[in-house]
CSV table of C-alpha atoms in Angstrom, one decimal:
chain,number,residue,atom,x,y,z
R,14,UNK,CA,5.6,-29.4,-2.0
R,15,UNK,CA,3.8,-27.5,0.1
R,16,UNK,CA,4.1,-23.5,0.9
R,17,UNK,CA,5.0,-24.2,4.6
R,18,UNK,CA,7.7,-26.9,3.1
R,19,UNK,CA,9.2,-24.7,0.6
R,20,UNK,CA,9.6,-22.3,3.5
R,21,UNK,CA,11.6,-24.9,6.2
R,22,UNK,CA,13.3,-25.4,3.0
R,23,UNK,CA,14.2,-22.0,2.6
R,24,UNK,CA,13.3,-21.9,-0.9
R,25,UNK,CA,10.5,-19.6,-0.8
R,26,UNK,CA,11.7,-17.1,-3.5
R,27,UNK,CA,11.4,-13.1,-3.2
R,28,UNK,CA,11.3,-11.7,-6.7
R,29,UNK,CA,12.2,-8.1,-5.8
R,30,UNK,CA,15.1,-5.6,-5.7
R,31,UNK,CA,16.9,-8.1,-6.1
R,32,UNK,CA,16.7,-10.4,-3.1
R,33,UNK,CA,16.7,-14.2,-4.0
R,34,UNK,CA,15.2,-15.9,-1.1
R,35,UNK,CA,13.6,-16.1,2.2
R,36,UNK,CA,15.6,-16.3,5.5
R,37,UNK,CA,16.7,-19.9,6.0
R,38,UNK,CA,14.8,-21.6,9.3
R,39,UNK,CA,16.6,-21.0,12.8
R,40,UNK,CA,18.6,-24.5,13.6
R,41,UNK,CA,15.8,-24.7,16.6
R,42,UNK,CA,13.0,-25.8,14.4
R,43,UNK,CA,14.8,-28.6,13.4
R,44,UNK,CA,15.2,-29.9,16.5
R,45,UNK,CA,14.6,-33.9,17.0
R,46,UNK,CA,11.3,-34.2,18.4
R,47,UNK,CA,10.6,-36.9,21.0
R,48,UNK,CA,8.1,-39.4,19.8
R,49,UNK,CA,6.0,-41.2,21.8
R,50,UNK,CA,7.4,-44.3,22.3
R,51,UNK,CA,10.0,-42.7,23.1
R,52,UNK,CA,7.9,-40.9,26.0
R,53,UNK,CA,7.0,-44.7,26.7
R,54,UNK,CA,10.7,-46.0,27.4
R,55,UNK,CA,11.6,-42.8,29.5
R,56,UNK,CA,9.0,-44.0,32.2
R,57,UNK,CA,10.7,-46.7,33.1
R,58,UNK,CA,13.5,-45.1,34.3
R,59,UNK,CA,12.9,-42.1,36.9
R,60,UNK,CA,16.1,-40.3,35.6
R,61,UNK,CA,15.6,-40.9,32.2
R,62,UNK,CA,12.1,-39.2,32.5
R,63,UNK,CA,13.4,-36.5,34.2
R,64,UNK,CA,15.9,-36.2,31.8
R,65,UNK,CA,13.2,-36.7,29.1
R,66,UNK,CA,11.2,-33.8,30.9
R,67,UNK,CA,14.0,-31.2,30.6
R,68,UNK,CA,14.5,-31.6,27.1
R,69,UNK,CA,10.4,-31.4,26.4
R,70,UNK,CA,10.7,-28.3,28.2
R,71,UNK,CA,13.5,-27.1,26.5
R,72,UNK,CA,12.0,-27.7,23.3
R,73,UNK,CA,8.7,-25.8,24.4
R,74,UNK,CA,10.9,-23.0,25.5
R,75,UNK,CA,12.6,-22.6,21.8
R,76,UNK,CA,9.3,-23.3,20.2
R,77,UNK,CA,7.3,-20.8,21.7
R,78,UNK,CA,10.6,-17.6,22.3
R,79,UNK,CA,11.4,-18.4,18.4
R,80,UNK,CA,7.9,-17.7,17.3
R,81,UNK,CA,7.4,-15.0,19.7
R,82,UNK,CA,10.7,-13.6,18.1
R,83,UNK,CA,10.0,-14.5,14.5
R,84,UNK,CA,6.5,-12.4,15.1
R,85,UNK,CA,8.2,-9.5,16.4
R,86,UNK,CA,10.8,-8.8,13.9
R,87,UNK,CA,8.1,-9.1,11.4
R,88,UNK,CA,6.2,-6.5,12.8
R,89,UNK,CA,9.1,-4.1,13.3
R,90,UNK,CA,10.1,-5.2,9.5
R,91,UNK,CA,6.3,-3.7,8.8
R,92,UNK,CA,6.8,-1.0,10.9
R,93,UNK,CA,9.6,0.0,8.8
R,94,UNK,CA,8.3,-0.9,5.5
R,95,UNK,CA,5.5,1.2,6.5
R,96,UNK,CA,7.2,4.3,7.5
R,97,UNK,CA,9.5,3.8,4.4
R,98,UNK,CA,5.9,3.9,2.2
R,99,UNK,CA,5.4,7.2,4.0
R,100,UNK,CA,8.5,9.1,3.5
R,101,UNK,CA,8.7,7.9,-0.3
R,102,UNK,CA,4.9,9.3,-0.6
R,103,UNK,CA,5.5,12.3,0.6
R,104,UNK,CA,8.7,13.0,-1.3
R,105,UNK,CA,6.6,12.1,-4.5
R,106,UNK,CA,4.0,14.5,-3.1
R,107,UNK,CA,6.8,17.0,-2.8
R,108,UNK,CA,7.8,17.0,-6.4
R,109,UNK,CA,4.7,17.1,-7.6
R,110,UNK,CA,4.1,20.5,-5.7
R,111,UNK,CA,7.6,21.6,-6.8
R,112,UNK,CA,7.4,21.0,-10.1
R,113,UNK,CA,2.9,22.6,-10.2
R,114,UNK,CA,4.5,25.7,-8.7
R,115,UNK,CA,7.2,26.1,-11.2
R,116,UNK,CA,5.0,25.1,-13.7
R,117,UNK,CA,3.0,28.3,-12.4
R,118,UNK,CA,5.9,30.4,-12.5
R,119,UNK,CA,6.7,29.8,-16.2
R,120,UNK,CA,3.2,30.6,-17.4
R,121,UNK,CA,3.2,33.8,-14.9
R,122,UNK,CA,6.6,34.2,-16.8
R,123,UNK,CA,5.1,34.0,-20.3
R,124,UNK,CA,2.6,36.1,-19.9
R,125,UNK,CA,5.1,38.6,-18.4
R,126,UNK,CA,7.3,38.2,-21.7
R,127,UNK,CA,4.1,38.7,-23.6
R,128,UNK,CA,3.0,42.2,-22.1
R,129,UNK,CA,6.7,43.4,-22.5
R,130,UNK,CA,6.1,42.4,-25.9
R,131,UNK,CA,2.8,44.4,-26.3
R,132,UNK,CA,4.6,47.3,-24.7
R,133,UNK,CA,7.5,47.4,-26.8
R,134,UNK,CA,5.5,47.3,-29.8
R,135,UNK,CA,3.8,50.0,-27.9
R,136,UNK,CA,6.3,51.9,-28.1
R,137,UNK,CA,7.3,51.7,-31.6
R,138,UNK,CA,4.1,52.7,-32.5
R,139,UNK,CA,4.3,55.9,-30.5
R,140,UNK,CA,8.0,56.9,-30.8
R,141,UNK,CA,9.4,55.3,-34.2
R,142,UNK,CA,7.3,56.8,-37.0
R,143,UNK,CA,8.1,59.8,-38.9
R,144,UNK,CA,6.0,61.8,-37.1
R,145,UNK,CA,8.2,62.2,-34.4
R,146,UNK,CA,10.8,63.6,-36.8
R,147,UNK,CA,8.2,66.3,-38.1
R,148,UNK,CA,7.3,67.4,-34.3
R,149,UNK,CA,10.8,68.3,-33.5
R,150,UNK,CA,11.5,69.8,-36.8
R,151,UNK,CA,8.2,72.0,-36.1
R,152,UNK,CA,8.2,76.0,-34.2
R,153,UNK,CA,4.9,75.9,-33.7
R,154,UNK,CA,3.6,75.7,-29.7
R,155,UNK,CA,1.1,73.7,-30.8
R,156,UNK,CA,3.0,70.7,-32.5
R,157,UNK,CA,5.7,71.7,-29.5
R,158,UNK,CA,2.8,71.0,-26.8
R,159,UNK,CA,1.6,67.7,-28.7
R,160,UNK,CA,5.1,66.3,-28.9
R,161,UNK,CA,5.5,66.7,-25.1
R,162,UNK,CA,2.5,65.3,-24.4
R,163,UNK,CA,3.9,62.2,-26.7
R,164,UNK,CA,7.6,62.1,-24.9
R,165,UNK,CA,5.4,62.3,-21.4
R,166,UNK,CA,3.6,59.3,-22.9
R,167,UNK,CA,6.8,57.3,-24.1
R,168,UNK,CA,8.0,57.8,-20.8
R,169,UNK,CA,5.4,56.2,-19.2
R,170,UNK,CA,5.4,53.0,-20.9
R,171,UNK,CA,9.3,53.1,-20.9
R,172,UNK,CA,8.4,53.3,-17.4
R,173,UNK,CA,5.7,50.1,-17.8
R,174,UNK,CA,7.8,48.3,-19.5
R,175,UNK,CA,11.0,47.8,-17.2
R,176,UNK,CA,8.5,46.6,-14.5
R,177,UNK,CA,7.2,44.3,-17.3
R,178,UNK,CA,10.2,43.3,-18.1
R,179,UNK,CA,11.5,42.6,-14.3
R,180,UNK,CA,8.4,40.7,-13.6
R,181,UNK,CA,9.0,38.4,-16.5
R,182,UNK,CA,12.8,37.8,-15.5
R,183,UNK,CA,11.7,37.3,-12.0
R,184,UNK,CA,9.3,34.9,-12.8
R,185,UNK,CA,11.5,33.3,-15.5
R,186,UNK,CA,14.5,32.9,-12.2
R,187,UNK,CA,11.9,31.2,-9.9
R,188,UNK,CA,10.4,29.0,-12.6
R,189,UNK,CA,13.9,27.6,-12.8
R,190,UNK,CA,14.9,27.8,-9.8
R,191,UNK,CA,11.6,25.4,-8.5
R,192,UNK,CA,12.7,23.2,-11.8
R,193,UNK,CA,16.0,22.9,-10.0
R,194,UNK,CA,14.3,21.9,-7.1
R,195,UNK,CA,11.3,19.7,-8.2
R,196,UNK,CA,14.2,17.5,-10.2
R,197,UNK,CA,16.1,16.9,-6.7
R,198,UNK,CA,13.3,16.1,-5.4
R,199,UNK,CA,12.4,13.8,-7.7
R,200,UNK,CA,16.0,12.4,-7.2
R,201,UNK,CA,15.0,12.1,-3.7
R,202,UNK,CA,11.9,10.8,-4.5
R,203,UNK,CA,13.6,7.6,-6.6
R,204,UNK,CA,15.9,6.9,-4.0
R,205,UNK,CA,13.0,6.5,-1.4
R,206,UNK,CA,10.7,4.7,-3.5
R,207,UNK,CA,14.5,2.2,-3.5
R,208,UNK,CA,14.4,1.9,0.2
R,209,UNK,CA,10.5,1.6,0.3
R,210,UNK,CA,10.7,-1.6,-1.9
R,211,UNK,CA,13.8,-3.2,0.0
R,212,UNK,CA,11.9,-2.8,3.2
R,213,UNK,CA,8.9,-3.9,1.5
R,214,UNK,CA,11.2,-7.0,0.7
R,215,UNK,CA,12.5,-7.3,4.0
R,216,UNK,CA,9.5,-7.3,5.5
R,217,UNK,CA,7.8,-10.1,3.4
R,218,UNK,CA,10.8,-12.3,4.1
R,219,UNK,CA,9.9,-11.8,8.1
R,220,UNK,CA,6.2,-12.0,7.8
R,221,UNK,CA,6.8,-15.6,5.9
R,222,UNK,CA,9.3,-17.0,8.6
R,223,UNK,CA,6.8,-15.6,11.3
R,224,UNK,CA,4.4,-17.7,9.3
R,225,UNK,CA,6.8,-20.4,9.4
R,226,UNK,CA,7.9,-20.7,13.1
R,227,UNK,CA,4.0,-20.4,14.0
R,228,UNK,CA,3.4,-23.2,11.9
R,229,UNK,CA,6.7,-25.3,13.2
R,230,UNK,CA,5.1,-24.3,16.3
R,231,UNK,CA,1.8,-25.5,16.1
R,232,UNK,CA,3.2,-28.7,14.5
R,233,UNK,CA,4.8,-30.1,17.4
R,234,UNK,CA,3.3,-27.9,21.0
R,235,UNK,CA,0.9,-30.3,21.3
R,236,UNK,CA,2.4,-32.9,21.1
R,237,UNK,CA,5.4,-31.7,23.5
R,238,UNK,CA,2.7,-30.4,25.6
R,239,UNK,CA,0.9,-34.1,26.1
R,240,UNK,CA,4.2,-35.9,26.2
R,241,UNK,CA,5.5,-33.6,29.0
R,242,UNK,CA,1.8,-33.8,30.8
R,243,UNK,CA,2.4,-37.5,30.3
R,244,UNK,CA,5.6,-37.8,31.8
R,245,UNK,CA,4.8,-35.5,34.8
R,246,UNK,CA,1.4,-36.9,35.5
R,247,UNK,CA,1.6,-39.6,39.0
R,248,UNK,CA,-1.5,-41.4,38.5
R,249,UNK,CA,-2.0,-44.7,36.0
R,250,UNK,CA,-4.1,-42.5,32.7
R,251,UNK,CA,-1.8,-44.0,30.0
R,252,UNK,CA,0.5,-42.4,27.2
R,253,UNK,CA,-2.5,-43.6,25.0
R,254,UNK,CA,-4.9,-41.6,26.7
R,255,UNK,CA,-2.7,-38.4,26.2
R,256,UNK,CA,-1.5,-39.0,22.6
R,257,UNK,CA,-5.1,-39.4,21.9
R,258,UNK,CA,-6.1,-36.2,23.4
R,259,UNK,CA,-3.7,-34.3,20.8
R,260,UNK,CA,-4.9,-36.1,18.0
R,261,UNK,CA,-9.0,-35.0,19.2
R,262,UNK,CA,-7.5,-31.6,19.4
R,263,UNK,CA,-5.6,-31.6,16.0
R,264,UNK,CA,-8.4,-33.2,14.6
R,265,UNK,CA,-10.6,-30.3,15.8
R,266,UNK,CA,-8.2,-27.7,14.6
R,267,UNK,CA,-8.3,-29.5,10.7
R,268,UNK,CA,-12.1,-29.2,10.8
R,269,UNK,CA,-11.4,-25.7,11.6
R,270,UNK,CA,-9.3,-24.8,8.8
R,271,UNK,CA,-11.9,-26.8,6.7
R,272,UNK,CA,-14.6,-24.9,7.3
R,273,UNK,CA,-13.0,-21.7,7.0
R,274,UNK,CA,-11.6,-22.6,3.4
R,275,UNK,CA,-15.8,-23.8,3.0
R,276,UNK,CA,-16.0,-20.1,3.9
R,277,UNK,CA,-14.1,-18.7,1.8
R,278,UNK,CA,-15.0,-20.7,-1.3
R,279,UNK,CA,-18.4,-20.2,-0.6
R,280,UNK,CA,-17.7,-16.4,-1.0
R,281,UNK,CA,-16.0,-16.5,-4.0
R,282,UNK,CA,-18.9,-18.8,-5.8
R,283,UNK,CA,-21.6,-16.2,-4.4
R,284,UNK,CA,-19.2,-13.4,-5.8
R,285,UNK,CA,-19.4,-15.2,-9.1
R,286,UNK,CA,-22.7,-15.8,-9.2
R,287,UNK,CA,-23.5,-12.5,-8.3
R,288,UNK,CA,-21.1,-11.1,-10.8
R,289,UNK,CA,-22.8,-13.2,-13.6
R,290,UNK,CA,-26.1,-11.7,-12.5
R,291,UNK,CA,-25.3,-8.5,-12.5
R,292,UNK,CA,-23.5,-8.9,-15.6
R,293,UNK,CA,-26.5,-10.1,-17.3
R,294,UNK,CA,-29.0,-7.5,-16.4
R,295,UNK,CA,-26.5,-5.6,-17.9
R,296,UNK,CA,-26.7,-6.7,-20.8
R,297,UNK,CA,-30.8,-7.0,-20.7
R,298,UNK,CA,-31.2,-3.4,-19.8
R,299,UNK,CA,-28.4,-2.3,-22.5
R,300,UNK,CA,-30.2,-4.2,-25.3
R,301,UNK,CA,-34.0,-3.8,-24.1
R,302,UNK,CA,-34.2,-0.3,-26.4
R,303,UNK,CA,-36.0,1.6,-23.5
R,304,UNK,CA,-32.4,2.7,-22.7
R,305,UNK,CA,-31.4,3.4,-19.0
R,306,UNK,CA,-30.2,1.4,-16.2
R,307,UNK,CA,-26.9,2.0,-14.0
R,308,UNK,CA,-23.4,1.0,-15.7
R,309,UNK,CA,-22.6,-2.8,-15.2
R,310,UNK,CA,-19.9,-1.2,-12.2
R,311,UNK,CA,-23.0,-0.4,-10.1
R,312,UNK,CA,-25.2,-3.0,-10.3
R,313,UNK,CA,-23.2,-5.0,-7.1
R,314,UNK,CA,-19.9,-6.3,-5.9
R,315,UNK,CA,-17.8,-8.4,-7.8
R,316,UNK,CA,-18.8,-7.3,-11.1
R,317,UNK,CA,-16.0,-7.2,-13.4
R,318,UNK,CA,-16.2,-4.5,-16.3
R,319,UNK,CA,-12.8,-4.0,-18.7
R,320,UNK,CA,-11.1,-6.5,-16.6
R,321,UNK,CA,-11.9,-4.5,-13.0
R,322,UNK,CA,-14.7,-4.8,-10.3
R,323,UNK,CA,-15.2,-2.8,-7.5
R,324,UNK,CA,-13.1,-4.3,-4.3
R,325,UNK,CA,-16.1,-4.2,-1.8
R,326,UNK,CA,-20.1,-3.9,-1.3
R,327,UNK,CA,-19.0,-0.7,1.2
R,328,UNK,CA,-20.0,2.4,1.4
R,329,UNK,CA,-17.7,4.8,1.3
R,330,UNK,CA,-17.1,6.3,4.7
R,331,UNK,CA,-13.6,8.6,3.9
R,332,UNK,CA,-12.2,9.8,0.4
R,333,UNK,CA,-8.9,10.7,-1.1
R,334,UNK,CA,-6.8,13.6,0.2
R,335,UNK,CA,-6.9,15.9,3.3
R,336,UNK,CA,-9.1,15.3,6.2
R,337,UNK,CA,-9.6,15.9,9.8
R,338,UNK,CA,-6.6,13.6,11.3
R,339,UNK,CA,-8.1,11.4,13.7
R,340,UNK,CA,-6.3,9.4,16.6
R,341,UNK,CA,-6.7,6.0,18.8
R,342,UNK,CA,-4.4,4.7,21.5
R,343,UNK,CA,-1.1,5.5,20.9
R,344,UNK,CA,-1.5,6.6,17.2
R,345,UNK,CA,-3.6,9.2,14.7
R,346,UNK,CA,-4.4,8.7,11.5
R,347,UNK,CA,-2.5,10.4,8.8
R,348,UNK,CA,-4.2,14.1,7.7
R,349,UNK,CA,-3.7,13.1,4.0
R,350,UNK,CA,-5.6,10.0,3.5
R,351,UNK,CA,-4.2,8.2,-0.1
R,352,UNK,CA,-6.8,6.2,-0.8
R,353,UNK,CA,-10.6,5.4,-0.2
R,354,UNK,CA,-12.4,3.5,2.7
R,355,UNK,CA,-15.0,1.0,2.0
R,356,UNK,CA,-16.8,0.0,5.2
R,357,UNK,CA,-18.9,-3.1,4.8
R,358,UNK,CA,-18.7,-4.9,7.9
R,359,UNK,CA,-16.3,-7.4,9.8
R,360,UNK,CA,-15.0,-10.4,8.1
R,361,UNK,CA,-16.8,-8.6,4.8
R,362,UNK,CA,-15.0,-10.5,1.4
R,363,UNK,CA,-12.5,-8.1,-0.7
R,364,UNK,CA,-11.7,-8.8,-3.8
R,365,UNK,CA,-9.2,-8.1,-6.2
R,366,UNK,CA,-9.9,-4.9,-8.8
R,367,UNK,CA,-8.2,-6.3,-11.3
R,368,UNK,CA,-6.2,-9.5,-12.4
R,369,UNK,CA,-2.7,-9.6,-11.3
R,370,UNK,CA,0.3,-10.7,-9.2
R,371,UNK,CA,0.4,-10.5,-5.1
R,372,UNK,CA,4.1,-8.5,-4.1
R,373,UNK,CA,3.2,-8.0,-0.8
R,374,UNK,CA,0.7,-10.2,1.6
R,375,UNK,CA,1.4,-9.2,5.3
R,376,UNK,CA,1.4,-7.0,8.2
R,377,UNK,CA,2.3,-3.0,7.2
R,378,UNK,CA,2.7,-0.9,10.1
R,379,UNK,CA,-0.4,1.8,10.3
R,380,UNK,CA,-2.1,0.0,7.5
R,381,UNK,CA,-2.2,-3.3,9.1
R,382,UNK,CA,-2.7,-6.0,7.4
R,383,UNK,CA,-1.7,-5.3,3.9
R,384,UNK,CA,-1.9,-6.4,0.2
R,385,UNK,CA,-0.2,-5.3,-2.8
R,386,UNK,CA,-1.5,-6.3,-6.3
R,387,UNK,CA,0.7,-5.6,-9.0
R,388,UNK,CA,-1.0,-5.3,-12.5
R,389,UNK,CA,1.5,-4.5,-15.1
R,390,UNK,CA,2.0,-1.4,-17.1
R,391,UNK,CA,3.1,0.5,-13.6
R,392,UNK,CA,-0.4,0.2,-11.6
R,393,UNK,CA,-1.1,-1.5,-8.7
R,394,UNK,CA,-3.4,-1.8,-6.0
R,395,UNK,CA,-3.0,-1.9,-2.1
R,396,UNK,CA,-5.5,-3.2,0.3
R,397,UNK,CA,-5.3,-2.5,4.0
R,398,UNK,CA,-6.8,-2.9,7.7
R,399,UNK,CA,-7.2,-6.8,6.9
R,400,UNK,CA,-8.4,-9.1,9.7
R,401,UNK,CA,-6.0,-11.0,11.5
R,402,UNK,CA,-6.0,-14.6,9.9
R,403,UNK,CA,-8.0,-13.1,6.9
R,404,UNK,CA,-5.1,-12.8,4.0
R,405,UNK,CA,-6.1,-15.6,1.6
R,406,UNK,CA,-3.6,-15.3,-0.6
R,407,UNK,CA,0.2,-15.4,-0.7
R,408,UNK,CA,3.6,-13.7,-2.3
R,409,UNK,CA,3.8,-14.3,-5.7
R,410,UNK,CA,0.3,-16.1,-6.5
R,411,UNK,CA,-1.7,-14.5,-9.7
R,412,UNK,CA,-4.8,-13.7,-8.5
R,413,UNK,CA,-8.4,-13.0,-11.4
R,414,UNK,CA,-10.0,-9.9,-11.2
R,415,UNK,CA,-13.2,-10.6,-8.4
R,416,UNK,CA,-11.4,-13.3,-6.3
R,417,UNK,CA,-12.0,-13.3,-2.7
R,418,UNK,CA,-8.1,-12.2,-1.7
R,419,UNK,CA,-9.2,-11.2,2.5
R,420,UNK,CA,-11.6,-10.2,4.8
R,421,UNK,CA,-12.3,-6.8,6.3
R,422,UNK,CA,-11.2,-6.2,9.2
R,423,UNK,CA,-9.6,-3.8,11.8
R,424,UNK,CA,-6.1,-3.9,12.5
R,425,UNK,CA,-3.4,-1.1,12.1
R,426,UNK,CA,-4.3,2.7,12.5
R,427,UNK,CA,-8.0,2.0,12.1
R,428,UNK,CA,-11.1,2.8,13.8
R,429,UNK,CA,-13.8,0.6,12.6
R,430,UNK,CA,-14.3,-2.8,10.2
R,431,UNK,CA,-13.0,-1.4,7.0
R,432,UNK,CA,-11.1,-2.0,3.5
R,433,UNK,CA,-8.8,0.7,3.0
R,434,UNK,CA,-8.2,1.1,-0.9
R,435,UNK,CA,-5.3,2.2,-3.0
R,436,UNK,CA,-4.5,2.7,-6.8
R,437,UNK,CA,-1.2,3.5,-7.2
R,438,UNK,CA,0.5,4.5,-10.8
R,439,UNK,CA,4.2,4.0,-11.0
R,440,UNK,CA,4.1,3.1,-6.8
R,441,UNK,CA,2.7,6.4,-5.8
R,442,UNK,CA,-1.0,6.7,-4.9
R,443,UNK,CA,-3.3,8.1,-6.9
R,444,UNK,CA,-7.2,9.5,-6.2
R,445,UNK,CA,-8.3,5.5,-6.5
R,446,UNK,CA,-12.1,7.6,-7.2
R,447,UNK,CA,-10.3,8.8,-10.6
R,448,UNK,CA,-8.7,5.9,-11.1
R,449,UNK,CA,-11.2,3.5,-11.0
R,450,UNK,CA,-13.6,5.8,-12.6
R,451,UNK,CA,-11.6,5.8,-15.7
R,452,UNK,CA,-11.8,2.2,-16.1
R,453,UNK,CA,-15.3,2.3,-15.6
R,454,UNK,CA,-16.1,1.5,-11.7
R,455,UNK,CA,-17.1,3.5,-9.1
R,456,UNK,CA,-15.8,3.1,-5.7
């Protein structure tokens, strides 16, 4: 069975937070479709074709406004999903602060404790000897001056050490209190990263019945289209002639899609080959004794090292964390960019960093088009501003480290061709320069 016919079937599964399936298809696209004899009988009979003409239209009508609406709820579905990324990432970012400053605090308060320490012992050192004893047992000026000039000193660090000693408690009450804080937030943080995933669900489900009433669509307009033409047309060109204009056209369209799988295969050979290559002179350089030679992660695209390959040949043209927020037409960028962007060119191949399962292949609000990977172990990867038609894979596929998943492109809150690249460790984004690095590529 194919993908599209599991989904008219509505047996597409969604593995996640515990939603089962995708939406069942609208009544409309199973609509009994004229044929072409059909088409042939109604022109006989003037109202039978006219008759035959409003229920072509009718059909075009639900084809076209249920595709229109399947496409817009799965934007707004990405829109939300989206938004819902956002607010769980900057709760996590939240906690983290929370729980850095408190973190702070309790050191600050440590040190505090320890200098009240050093002054108490301070003080026993001045005051709690037996010398003390013999000053105010002596008469003479001299020991009388000396033991004021001790008392005056005692003072002092009594003095010292209550200010030590508030400082400590101080910072000992704010460490907890930001404790208190960073675990609500993290609280809050959980219950986002919840809602983040259910939308994330939600949207999938709508991007794969958009997918599914386009495709219902493009089964049957042309055909409706030609019949209809057929029907209305006055002059003696034959239902032949118009059946076999669709078929030239759907032929064309096949060819199409034929060459742009060709495409895409013939990337992911060249990334293998090229991988391979790289891989070996690798190896050469590493066993020629002079020593030398970049690691296996820099010597192109596509090569995989520990099981992980860098996701494009781009350059990188913005890094992880705060930056000069940027906007387009009707949107900016965000000023705390979470991952890395790799600019290539248009229609570039990106591949996946490392083995593992797709959760998420479809539009995603600001990023655009969006995939998820997720690798086990709690890390992931997220792939964003992905030409329109460009996804190559789908929900739930395995995917190898190096395979061609999309093509660069420019859709969402972007402002150029571009992969934008995410690591994330337990969901939340991580510095993907870090990340990768530690695994032995460098993005």
């Amino acid at each position: 069975m194919t993908r599209r016919g599991a989904i008219a079937l509505g047996v597409l599964g969604v593995a996640a937070a515990g939603v089962a399936a995708a939406p069942q298809i609208p009544a409309a696209y199973a609509a009994n479709y004229p044929s072409w004899p059909d088409v042939q009988k109604a022109m006989a009979n003037e109202s039978t074709k006219k008759a035959e003409i409003g229920k072509i239209e009718g059909l075009i009508a639900n084809l076209q406004g249920a595709a229109a609406r399947a496409k817009a709820a799965a934007e707004q579905a990405g829109n939300e999903f989206f938004q819902a990324q956002q607010d769980f990432v900057t709760a996590a970012q939240r906690a983290d602060d929370l729980q850095s400053q408190a973190d702070s605090e309790s050191a600050r308060a440590k040190d505090a404790a320890d200098k009240a320490g050093q002054v108490a012992a301070q003080l026993y050192r001045n005051g709690g000897d037996s010398t003390t004893l013999q000053l105010l047992l002596s008469g003479s000026a001299a020991n009388a001056d000396d033991l004021l000039a001790r008392l005056g000193t005692m003072d002092k660090l009594l003095e010292a050490n209550r200010a030590v000693y508030s400082d400590a408690v101080a910072a000992r009450d704010s460490a907890q209190s930001l404790s208190n804080q960073a675990a609500e937030q993290r609280k809050e943080r959980d219950r986002l990263q919840k809602i983040a995933q259910k939308k994330m669900v939600a949207a999938q489900q709508a991007s794969d019945a958009a997918d599914a009433a386009v495709a219902n669509e493009s089964a049957h307009l042309d055909d409706l289209q030609g019949q209809l033409a057929a029907l209305k047309d006055t002059t003696a060109k034959t239902v032949a002639g118009y059946k076999a204009g669709v078929e030239a056209r759907r032929k064309a369209e096949e060819e199409r899609k034929r060459r742009a799988a060709a495409e895409r295969r013939r990337q992911e050979e060249a990334a293998r080959k090229a991988a391979a290559a790289a891989a070996a002179a690798a190896a050469k350089n590493n066993s020629g004794g002079g020593g030398g030679g970049g690691s296996p992660a820099s010597a192109g695209v596509g090569v995989v090292t520990s099981g992980w390959c860098r996701p494009s040949s781009g350059w990188q043209s913005s890094g992880y964390g705060y930056r000069y927020a940027q906007c387009g037409s009707g949107y900016c960028a965000t000023s705390f960019h979470e991952g890395v962007d790799l600019a290539a060119a248009c229609g570039a191949p990106i591949y996946a960093a490392h083995s593992g399962r797709v959760t998420y292949a479809g539009y995603n609000g600001g990023y655009g088009n969006y995939i998820r990977l997720d690798h086990g172990g709690g890390t992931g990867t997220g792939y964003g501003h992905i030409r329109n038609g460009g996804i190559y894979v789908r929900y739930g596929q395995q995917v190898r480290a190096g395979q061609v998943i999309a093509a660069e492109g420019n859709t969402g809150h972007s402002f150029g061709c571009h992969l934008h690249f995410e690591t994330y460790v337990n969901g939340a984004p991580v510095n993907p320069v870090t990340f990768m690095a530690a695994r032995g590529i460098s993005v």
